[in-house]
mmCIF file of C-alpha atoms in Angstrom:
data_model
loop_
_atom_site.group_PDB
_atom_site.id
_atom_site.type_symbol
_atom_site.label_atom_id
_atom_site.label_comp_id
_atom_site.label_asym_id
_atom_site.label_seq_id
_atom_site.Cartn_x
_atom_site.Cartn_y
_atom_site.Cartn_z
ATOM 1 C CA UNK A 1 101.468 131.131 85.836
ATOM 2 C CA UNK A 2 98.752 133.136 88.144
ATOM 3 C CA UNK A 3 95.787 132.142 88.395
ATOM 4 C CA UNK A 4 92.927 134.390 89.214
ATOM 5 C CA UNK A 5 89.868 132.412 91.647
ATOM 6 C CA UNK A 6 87.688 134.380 92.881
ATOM 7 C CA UNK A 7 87.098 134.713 96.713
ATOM 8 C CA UNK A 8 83.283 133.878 97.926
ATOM 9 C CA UNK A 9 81.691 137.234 98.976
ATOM 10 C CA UNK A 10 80.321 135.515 102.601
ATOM 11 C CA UNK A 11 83.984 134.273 103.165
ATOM 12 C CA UNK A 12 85.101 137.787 102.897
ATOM 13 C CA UNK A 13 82.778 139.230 104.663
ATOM 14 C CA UNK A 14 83.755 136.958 108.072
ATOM 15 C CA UNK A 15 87.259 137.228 107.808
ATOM 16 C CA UNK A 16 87.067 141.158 107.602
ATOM 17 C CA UNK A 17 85.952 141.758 110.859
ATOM 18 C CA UNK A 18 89.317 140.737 112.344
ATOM 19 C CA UNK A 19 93.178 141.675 112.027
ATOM 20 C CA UNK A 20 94.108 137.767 111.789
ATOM 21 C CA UNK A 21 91.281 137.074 109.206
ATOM 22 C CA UNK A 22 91.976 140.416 106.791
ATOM 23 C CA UNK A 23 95.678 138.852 106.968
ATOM 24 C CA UNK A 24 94.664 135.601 105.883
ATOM 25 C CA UNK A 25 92.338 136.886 103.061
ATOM 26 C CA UNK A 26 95.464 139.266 101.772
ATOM 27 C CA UNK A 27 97.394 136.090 101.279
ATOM 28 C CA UNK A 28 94.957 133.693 99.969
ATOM 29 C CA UNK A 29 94.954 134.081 96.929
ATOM 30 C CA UNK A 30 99.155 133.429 96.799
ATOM 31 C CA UNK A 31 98.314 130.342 99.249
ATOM 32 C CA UNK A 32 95.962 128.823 96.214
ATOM 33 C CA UNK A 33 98.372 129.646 93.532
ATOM 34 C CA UNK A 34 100.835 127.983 95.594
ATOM 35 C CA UNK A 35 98.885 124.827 95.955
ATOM 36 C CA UNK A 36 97.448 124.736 92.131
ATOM 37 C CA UNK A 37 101.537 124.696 91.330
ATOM 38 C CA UNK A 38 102.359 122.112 93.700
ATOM 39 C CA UNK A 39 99.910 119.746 93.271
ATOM 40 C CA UNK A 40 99.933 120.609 89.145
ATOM 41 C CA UNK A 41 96.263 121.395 89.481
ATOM 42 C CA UNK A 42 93.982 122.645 87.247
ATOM 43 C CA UNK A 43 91.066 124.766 88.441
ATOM 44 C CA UNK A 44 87.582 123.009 87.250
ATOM 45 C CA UNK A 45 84.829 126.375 87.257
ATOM 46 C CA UNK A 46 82.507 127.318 84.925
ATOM 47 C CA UNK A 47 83.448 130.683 83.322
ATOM 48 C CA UNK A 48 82.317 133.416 85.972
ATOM 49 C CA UNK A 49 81.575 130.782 88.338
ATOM 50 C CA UNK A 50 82.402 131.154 92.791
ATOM 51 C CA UNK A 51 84.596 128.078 94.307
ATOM 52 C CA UNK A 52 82.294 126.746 97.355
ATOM 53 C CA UNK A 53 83.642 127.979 100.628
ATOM 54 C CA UNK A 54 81.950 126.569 104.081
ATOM 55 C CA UNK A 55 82.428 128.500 107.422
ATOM 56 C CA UNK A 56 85.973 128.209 107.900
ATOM 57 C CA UNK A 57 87.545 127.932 104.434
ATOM 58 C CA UNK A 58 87.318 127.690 100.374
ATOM 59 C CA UNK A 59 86.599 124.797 98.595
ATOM 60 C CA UNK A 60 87.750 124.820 95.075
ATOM 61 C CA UNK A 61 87.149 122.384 92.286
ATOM 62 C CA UNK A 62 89.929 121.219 90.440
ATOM 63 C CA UNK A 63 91.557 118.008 88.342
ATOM 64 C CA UNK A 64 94.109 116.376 89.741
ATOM 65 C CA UNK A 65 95.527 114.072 87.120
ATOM 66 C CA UNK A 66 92.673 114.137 85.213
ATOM 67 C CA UNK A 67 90.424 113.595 88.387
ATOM 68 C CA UNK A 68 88.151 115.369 89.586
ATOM 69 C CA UNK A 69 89.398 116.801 92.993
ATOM 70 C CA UNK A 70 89.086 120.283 95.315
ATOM 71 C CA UNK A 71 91.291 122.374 97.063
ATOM 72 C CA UNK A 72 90.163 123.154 100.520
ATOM 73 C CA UNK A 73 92.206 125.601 102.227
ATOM 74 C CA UNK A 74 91.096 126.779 105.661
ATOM 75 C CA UNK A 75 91.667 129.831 108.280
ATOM 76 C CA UNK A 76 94.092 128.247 110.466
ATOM 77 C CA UNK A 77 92.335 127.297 113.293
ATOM 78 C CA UNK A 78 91.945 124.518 115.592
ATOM 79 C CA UNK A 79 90.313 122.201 114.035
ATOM 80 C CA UNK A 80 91.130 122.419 110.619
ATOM 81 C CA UNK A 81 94.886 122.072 111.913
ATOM 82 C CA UNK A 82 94.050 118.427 112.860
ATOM 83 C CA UNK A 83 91.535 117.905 110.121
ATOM 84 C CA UNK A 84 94.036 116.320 107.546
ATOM 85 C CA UNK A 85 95.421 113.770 110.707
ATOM 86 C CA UNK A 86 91.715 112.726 111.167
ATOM 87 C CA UNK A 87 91.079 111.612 107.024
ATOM 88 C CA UNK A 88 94.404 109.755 107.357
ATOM 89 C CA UNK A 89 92.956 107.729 109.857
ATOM 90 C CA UNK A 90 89.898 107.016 107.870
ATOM 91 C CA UNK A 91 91.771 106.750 104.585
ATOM 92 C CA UNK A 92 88.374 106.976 102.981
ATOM 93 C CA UNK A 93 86.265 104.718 104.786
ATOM 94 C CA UNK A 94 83.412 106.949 106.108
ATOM 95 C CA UNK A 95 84.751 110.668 105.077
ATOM 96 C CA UNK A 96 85.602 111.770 102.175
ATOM 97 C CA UNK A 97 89.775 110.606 100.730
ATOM 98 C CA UNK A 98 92.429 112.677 101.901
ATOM 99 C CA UNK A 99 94.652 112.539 98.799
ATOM 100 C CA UNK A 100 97.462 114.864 100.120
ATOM 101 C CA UNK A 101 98.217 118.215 102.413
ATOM 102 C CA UNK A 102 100.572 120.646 102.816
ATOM 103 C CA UNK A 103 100.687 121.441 106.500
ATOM 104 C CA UNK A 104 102.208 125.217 106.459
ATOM 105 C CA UNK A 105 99.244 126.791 104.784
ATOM 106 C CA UNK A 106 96.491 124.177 106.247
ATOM 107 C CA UNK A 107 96.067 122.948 102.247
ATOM 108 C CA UNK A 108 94.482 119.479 101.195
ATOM 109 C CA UNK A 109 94.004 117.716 98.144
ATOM 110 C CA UNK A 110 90.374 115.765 98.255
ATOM 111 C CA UNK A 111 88.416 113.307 96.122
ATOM 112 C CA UNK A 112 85.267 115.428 95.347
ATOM 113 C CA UNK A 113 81.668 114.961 96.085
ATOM 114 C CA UNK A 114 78.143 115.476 95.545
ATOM 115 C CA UNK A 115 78.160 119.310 96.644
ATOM 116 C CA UNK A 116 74.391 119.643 96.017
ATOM 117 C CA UNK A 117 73.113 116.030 97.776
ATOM 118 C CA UNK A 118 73.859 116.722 101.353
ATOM 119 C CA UNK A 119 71.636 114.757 103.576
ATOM 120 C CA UNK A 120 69.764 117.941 104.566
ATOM 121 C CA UNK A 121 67.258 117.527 102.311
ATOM 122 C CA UNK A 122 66.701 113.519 102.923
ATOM 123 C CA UNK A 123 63.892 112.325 104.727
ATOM 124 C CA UNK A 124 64.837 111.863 108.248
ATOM 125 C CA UNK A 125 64.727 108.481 108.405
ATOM 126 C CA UNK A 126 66.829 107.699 105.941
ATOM 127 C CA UNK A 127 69.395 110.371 106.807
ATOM 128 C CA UNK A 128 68.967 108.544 110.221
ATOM 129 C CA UNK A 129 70.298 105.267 108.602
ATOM 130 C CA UNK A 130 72.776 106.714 106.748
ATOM 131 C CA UNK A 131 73.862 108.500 109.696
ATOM 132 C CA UNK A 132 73.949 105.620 111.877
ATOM 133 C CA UNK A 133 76.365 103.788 109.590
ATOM 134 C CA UNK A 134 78.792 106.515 109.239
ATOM 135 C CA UNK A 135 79.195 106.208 112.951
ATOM 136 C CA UNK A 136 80.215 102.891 113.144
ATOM 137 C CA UNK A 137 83.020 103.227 110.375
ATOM 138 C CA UNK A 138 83.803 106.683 111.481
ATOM 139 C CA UNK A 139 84.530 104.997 115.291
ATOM 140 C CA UNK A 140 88.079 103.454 115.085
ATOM 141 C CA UNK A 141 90.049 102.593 118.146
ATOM 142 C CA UNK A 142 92.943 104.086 118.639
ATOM 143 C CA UNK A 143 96.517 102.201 117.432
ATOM 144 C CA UNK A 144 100.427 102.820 116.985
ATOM 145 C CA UNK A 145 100.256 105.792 113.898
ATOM 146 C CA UNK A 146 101.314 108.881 115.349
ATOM 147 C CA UNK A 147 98.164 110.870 114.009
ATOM 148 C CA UNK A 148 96.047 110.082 117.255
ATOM 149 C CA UNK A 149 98.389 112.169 119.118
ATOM 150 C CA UNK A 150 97.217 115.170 117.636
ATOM 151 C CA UNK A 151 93.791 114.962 119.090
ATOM 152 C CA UNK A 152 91.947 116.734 122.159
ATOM 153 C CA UNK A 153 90.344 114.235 124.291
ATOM 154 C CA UNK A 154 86.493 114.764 125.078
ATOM 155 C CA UNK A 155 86.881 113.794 128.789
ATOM 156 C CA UNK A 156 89.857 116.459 129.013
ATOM 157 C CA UNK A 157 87.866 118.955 127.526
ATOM 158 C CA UNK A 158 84.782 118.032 130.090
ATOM 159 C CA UNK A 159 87.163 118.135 133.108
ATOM 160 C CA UNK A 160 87.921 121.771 131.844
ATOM 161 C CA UNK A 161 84.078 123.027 131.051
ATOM 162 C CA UNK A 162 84.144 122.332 134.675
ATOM 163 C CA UNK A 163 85.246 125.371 135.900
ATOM 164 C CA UNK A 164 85.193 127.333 132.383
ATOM 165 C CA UNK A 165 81.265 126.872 132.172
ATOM 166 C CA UNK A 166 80.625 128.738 135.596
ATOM 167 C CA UNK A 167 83.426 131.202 135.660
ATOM 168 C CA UNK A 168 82.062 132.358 131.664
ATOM 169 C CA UNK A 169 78.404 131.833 133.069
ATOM 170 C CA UNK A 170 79.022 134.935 136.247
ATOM 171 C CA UNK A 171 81.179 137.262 133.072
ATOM 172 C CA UNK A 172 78.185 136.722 130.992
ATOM 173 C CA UNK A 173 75.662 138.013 133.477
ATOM 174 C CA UNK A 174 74.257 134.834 134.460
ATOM 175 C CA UNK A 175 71.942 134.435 130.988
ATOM 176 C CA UNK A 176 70.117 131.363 131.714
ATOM 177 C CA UNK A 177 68.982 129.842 135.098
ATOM 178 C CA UNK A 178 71.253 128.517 136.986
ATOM 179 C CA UNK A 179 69.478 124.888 137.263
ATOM 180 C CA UNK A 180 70.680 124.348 133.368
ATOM 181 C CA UNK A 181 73.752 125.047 134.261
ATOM 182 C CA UNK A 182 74.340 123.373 137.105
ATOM 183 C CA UNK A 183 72.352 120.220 134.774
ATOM 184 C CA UNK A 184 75.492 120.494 132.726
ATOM 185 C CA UNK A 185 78.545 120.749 135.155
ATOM 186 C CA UNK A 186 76.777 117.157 136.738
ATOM 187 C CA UNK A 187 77.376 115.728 133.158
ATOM 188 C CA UNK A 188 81.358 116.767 132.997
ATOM 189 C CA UNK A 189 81.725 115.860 136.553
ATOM 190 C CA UNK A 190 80.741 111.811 135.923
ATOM 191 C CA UNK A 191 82.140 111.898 132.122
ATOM 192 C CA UNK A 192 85.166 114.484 132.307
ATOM 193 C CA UNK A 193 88.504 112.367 133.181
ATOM 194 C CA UNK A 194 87.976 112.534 136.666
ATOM 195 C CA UNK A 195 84.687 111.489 137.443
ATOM 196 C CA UNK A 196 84.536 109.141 134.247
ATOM 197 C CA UNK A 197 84.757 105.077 135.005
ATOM 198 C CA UNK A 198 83.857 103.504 131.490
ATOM 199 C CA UNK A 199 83.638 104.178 128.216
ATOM 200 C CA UNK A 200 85.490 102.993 124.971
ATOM 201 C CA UNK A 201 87.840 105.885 122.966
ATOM 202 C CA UNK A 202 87.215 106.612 119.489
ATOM 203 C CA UNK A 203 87.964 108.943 116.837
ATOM 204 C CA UNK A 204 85.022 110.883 116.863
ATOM 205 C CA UNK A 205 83.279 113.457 114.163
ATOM 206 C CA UNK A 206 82.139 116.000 116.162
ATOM 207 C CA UNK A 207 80.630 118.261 113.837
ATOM 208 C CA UNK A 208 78.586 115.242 111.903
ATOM 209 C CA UNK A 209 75.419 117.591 110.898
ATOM 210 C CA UNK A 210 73.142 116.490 107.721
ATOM 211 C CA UNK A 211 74.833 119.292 105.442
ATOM 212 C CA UNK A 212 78.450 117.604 106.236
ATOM 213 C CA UNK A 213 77.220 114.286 104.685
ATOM 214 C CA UNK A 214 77.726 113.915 101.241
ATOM 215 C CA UNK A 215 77.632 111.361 98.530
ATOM 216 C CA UNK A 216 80.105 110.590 96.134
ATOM 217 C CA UNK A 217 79.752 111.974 92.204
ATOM 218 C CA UNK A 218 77.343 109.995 90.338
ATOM 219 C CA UNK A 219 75.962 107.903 92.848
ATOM 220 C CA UNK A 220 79.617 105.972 93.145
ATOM 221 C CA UNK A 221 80.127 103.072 95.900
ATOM 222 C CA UNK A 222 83.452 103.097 97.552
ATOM 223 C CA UNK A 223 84.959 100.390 99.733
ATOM 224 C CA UNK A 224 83.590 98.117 102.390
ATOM 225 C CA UNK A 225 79.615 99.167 103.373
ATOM 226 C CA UNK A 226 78.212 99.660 106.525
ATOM 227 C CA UNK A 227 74.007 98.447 106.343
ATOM 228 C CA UNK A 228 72.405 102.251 105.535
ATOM 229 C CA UNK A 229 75.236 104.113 104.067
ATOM 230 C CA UNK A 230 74.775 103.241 100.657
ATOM 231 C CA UNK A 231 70.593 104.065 100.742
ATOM 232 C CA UNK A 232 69.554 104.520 97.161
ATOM 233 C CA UNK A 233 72.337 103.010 95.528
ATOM 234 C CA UNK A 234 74.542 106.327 96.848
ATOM 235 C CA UNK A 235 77.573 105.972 99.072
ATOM 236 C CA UNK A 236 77.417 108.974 101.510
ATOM 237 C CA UNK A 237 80.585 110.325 103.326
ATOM 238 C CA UNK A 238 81.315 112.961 105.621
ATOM 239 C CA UNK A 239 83.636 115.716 105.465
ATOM 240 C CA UNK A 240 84.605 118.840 108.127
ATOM 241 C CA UNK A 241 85.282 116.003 111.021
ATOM 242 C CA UNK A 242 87.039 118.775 113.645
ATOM 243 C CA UNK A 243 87.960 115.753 115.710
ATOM 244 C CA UNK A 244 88.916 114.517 119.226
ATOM 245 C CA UNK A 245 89.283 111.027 120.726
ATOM 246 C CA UNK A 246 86.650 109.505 123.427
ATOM 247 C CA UNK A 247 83.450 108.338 123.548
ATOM 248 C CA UNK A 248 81.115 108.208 120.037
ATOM 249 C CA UNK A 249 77.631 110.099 121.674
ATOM 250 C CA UNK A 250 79.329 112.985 121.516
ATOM 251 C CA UNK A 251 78.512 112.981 118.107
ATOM 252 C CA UNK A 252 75.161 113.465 118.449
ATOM 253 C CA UNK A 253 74.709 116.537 119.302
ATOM 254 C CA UNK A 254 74.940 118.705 115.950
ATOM 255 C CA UNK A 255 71.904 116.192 114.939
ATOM 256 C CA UNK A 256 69.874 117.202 118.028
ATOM 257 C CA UNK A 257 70.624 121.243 117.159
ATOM 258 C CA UNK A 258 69.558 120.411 113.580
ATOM 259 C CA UNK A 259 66.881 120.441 111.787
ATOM 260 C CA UNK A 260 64.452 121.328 114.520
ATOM 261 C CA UNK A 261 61.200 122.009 112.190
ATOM 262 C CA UNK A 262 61.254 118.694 111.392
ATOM 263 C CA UNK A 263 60.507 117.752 114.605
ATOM 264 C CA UNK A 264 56.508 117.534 115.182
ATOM 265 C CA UNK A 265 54.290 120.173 115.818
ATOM 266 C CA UNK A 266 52.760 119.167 118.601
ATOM 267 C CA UNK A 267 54.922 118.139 120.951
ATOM 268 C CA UNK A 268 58.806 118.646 119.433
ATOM 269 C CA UNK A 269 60.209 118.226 123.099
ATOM 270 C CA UNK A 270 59.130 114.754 122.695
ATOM 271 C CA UNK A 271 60.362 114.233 119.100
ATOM 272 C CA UNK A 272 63.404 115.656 120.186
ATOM 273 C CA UNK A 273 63.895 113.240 122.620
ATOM 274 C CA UNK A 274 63.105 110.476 120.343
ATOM 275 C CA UNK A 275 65.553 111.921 117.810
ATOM 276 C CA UNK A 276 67.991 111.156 120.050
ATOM 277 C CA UNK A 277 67.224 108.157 121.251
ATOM 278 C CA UNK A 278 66.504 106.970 117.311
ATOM 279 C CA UNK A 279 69.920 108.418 115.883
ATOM 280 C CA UNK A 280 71.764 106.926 119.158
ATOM 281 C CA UNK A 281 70.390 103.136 118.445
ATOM 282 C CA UNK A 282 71.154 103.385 114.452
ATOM 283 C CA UNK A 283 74.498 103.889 115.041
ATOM 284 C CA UNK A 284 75.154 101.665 118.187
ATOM 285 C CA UNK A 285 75.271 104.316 121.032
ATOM 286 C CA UNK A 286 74.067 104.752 124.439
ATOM 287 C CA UNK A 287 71.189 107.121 124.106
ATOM 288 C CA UNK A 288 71.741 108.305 127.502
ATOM 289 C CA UNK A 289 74.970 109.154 127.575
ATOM 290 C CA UNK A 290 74.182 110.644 124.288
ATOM 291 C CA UNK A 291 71.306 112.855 126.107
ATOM 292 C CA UNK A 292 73.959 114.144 128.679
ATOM 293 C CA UNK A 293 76.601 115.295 126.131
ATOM 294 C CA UNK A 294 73.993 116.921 124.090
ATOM 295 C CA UNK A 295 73.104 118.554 127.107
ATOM 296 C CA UNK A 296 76.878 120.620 128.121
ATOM 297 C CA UNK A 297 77.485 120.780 124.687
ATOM 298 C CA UNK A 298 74.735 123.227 124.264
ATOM 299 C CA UNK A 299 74.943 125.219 127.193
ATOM 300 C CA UNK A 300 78.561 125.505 125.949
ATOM 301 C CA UNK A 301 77.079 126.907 123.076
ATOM 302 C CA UNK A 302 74.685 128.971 124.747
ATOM 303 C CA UNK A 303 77.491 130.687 126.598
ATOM 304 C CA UNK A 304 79.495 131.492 123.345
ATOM 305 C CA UNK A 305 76.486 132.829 121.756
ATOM 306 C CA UNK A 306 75.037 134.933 124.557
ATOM 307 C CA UNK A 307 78.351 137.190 124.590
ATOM 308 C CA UNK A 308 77.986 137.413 120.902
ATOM 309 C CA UNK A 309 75.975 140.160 118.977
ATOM 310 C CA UNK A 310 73.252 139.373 116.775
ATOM 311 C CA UNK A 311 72.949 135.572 117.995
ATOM 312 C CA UNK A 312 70.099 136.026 119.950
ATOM 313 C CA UNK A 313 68.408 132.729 117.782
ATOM 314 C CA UNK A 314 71.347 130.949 118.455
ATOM 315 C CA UNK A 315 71.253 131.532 121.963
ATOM 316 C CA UNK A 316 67.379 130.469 121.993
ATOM 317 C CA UNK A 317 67.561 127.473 120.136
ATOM 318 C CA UNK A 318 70.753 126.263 122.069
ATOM 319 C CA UNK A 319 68.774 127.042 125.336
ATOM 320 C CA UNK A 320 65.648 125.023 124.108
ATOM 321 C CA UNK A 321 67.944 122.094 122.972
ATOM 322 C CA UNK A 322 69.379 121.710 126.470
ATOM 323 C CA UNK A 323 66.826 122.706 128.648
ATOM 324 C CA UNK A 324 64.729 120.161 126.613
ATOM 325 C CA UNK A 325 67.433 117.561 127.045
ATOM 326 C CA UNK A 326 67.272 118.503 130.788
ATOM 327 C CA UNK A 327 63.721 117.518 131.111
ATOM 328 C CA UNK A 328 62.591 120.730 132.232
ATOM 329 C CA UNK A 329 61.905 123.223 129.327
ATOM 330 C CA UNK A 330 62.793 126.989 129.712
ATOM 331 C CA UNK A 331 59.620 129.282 129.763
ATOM 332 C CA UNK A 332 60.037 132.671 127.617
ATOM 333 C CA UNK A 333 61.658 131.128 124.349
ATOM 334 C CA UNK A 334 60.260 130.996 121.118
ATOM 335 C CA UNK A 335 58.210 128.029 119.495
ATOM 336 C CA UNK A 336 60.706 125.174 118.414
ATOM 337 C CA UNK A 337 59.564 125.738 114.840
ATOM 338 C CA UNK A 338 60.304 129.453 115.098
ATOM 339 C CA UNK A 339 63.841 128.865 116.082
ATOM 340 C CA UNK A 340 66.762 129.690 113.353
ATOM 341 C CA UNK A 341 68.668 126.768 111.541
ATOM 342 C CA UNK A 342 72.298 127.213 112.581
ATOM 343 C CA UNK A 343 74.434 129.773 110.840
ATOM 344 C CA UNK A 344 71.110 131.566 109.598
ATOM 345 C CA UNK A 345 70.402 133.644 112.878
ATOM 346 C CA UNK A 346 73.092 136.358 112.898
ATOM 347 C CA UNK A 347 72.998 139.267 110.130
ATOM 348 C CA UNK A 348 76.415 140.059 108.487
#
C-alpha cells in the first residue's frame, strides 16, 4: 500500500536548484514507501502534519514494532554515506541508536528523540556540561570492526587544505587578508599528516552544534553516564555526526561558530576565547589545539561562503570567528551580535 508523506517545503526548495537534487526529490517519495514496507513501519503524524527534515534530509516519525522510531533518509552525500558506520560504532552510547539501514538509498531506522529540547535553548553552562560529556563517550579509539575504514582522517584532510586553501583563496579574488590565511595554512602544516608528531585518533563528531544535541522522549536515561550528560534528570544524545577519525578538538569548532549573541557585549572576542577554552576543559581537550582547528576550519568556511551568493553573513561571521581565534580581529565586519546564526543568513 502507498503511502502519501508529505515533503517539507524548505527541503524542496534546496534540492530544486540542482539536476542531482530535483532527481532525488522525484524519487523520494518511492524511496520512503520503500523503507515504510521494509521495515513494516507505520508513519506516526498528526493528520495534516510535515515530517521534520534538517539540511540534508527528512526525518519522519514512525512505530517500529510498536516503538516509537523515525525514518531519516538523506541526499546522498558524503557524510550521510558514512553516517550509519559512525552510530554502529557508538551503538547508542552518546548519539542517538542506530536500529537498522539500508545502504542503497542512504535509509536508517532510529530510536526517536526530544525534537523540540535541543540544547540551543539551554543555558550555556549547562549545555557546556552536557557537551563536555558527550565528548568523552563520543571519543572511541579505533579497533578491529571494519566500520573505521570508512572514515576521512582529519590530518589527511589538513595535509590537503594545504594547497586547496591558497589555490581557492587566488580563484576567489583574494577575499580576506592574506595574514588569516596564511594563520591557517601554519595550523595544517604542524597538524596535517606531515607536519603532525602527537595526538591520539578518535571517532570524532564534527558537526556537534547545540541544535544536534537532543534528549531522549520523556526525560529517559539510557546506558552508562558520563558526569553532565544526564543534567536535569535528561539523557542528551547527539545525532548528524558526519564523521572522520583523529584528534577530538576538532570538534569544537561548530560550538565556537554558534551561538555568538550569547557571547558578552562588551568584549565577545574575549568570551569567545573563553568559550573555547571552557568547552575544551569540560570535555578533556587541549584548548589550544582546539583554538588552531577552529581557526582553518573557518577560513575553510569562509572560502566556501565567499564564492556563494547571498552568504555574505556567513562569510562575516566565519571571518570574525577566525580572525578572532587568530588574535588579531578583522576591521570592517559587523558587531559580533549583529552577525547571522548559521543557516539563517542566505534568502531562498
Amino acid at each position: 500500500m502507498t503511502t502519501f508523506v508529505s515533503i517539507p517545503g524548505d527541503l524542496q526548495a534546496r534540492y530544486s536548484r540542482t539536476t542531482e537534487g530535483r532527481a532525488w526529490l522525484s524519487g523520494l517519495p518511492g524511496l520512503i514507501n520503500a523503507a515504510l514496507e521494509r521495515w513494516q513501519l507505520s508513519v506516526d503524524l498528526e493528520p495534516g502534519a510535515e515530517p521534520w527534515n534538517g539540511h540534508g534530509g527528512i526525518v519522519i516519525p514512525v512505530l517500529y514494532n510498536g516503538a516509537r522510531s523515525v525514518l531519516k533518509i538523506a541526499f546522498p552525500h558524503a557524510e550521510a554515506l558514512v553516517e550509519r558506520h559512525a552510530l554502529a560504532l557508538w551503538g547508542g552510547i552518546g548519539a542517538v541508536k542506530l536500529l537498522d539501514a539500508d545502504a542503497a538509498s542512504c535509509a536508517m531506522l532510529l530510536e526517536r528523540l526530544d525534537a523540540v529540547s535541543w540544547l540551543q535553548s539551554a543555558p550555556m553552562d549547562e549545555a557546556r556540561d552536557v557537551w563536555g560529556s558527550l565528548v568523552r563517550e563520543l571519543s572511541i579509539e579505533p579497533d578491529e570492526r571494519p566500520e573505521w575504514k570508512e572514515f576521512e582522517h582529519i590530518a589527511a584532510r589538513a595535509e590537503r587544505w594545504s594547497d586547496e586553501l591558497p589555490a581557492d583563496w587566488e580563484q576567489l579574488g583574494q577575499p580576506f587578508p592574506r595574514w588569516l590565511l596564511e594563520a591557517a595554512l601554519e595550523v595544517c602544516q604542524t597538524r596535517g599528516a606531515v607536519g603532525r608528531r602527537a595526538g591520539r585518533d578518535v571517532l570524532v563528531h564534527c558537526d556537534l552544534h547545540f541544535m544536534n544535541i537532543l534528549p531522549h522522549l520523556n526525560g529517559a536515561l539510557r546506558g552508562p553516564l558520563n558526569g553532565a550528560r544526564a543534567i536535569g534528570k535528561r539523557g542528551y544524545v547527539a545525532i548528524d555526526p558526519q564523521p572522520k577519525i583523529g584528534e577530538a578538538e576538532f570538534a569544537v569548532a561548530p560550538i565556537l561558530w554558534n551561538r555568538i549573541r550569547d557571547l558578552s557585549t562588551t568584549a565577545p572576542e574575549v568570551g569567545l576565547l573563553e568559550r573555547c577554552a571552557d568547552f575544551s576543559s569540560a570535555a578533556g581537550l587541549d584548548g589550544e589545539a582546539a583554538r588552531e582547528w577552529t581557526l582553518v576550519r573557518e577560513v575553510e568556511n569562509a572560502l566556501w561562503y565567499a564564492g556563494k551568493p547571498r552568504h555574505e553573513g556567513d562569510l562575516a561571521r566565519s571571518l570574525w570567528v577566525a580572525s578572532t581565534l587568530a588574535g588579531r580581529p578583522l576591521d570592517g565586519l559587523p558587531a559580533a551580535h549583529d552577525l547571522p546564526e548559521p543557516g539563517l543568513a542566505a534568502s531562498n
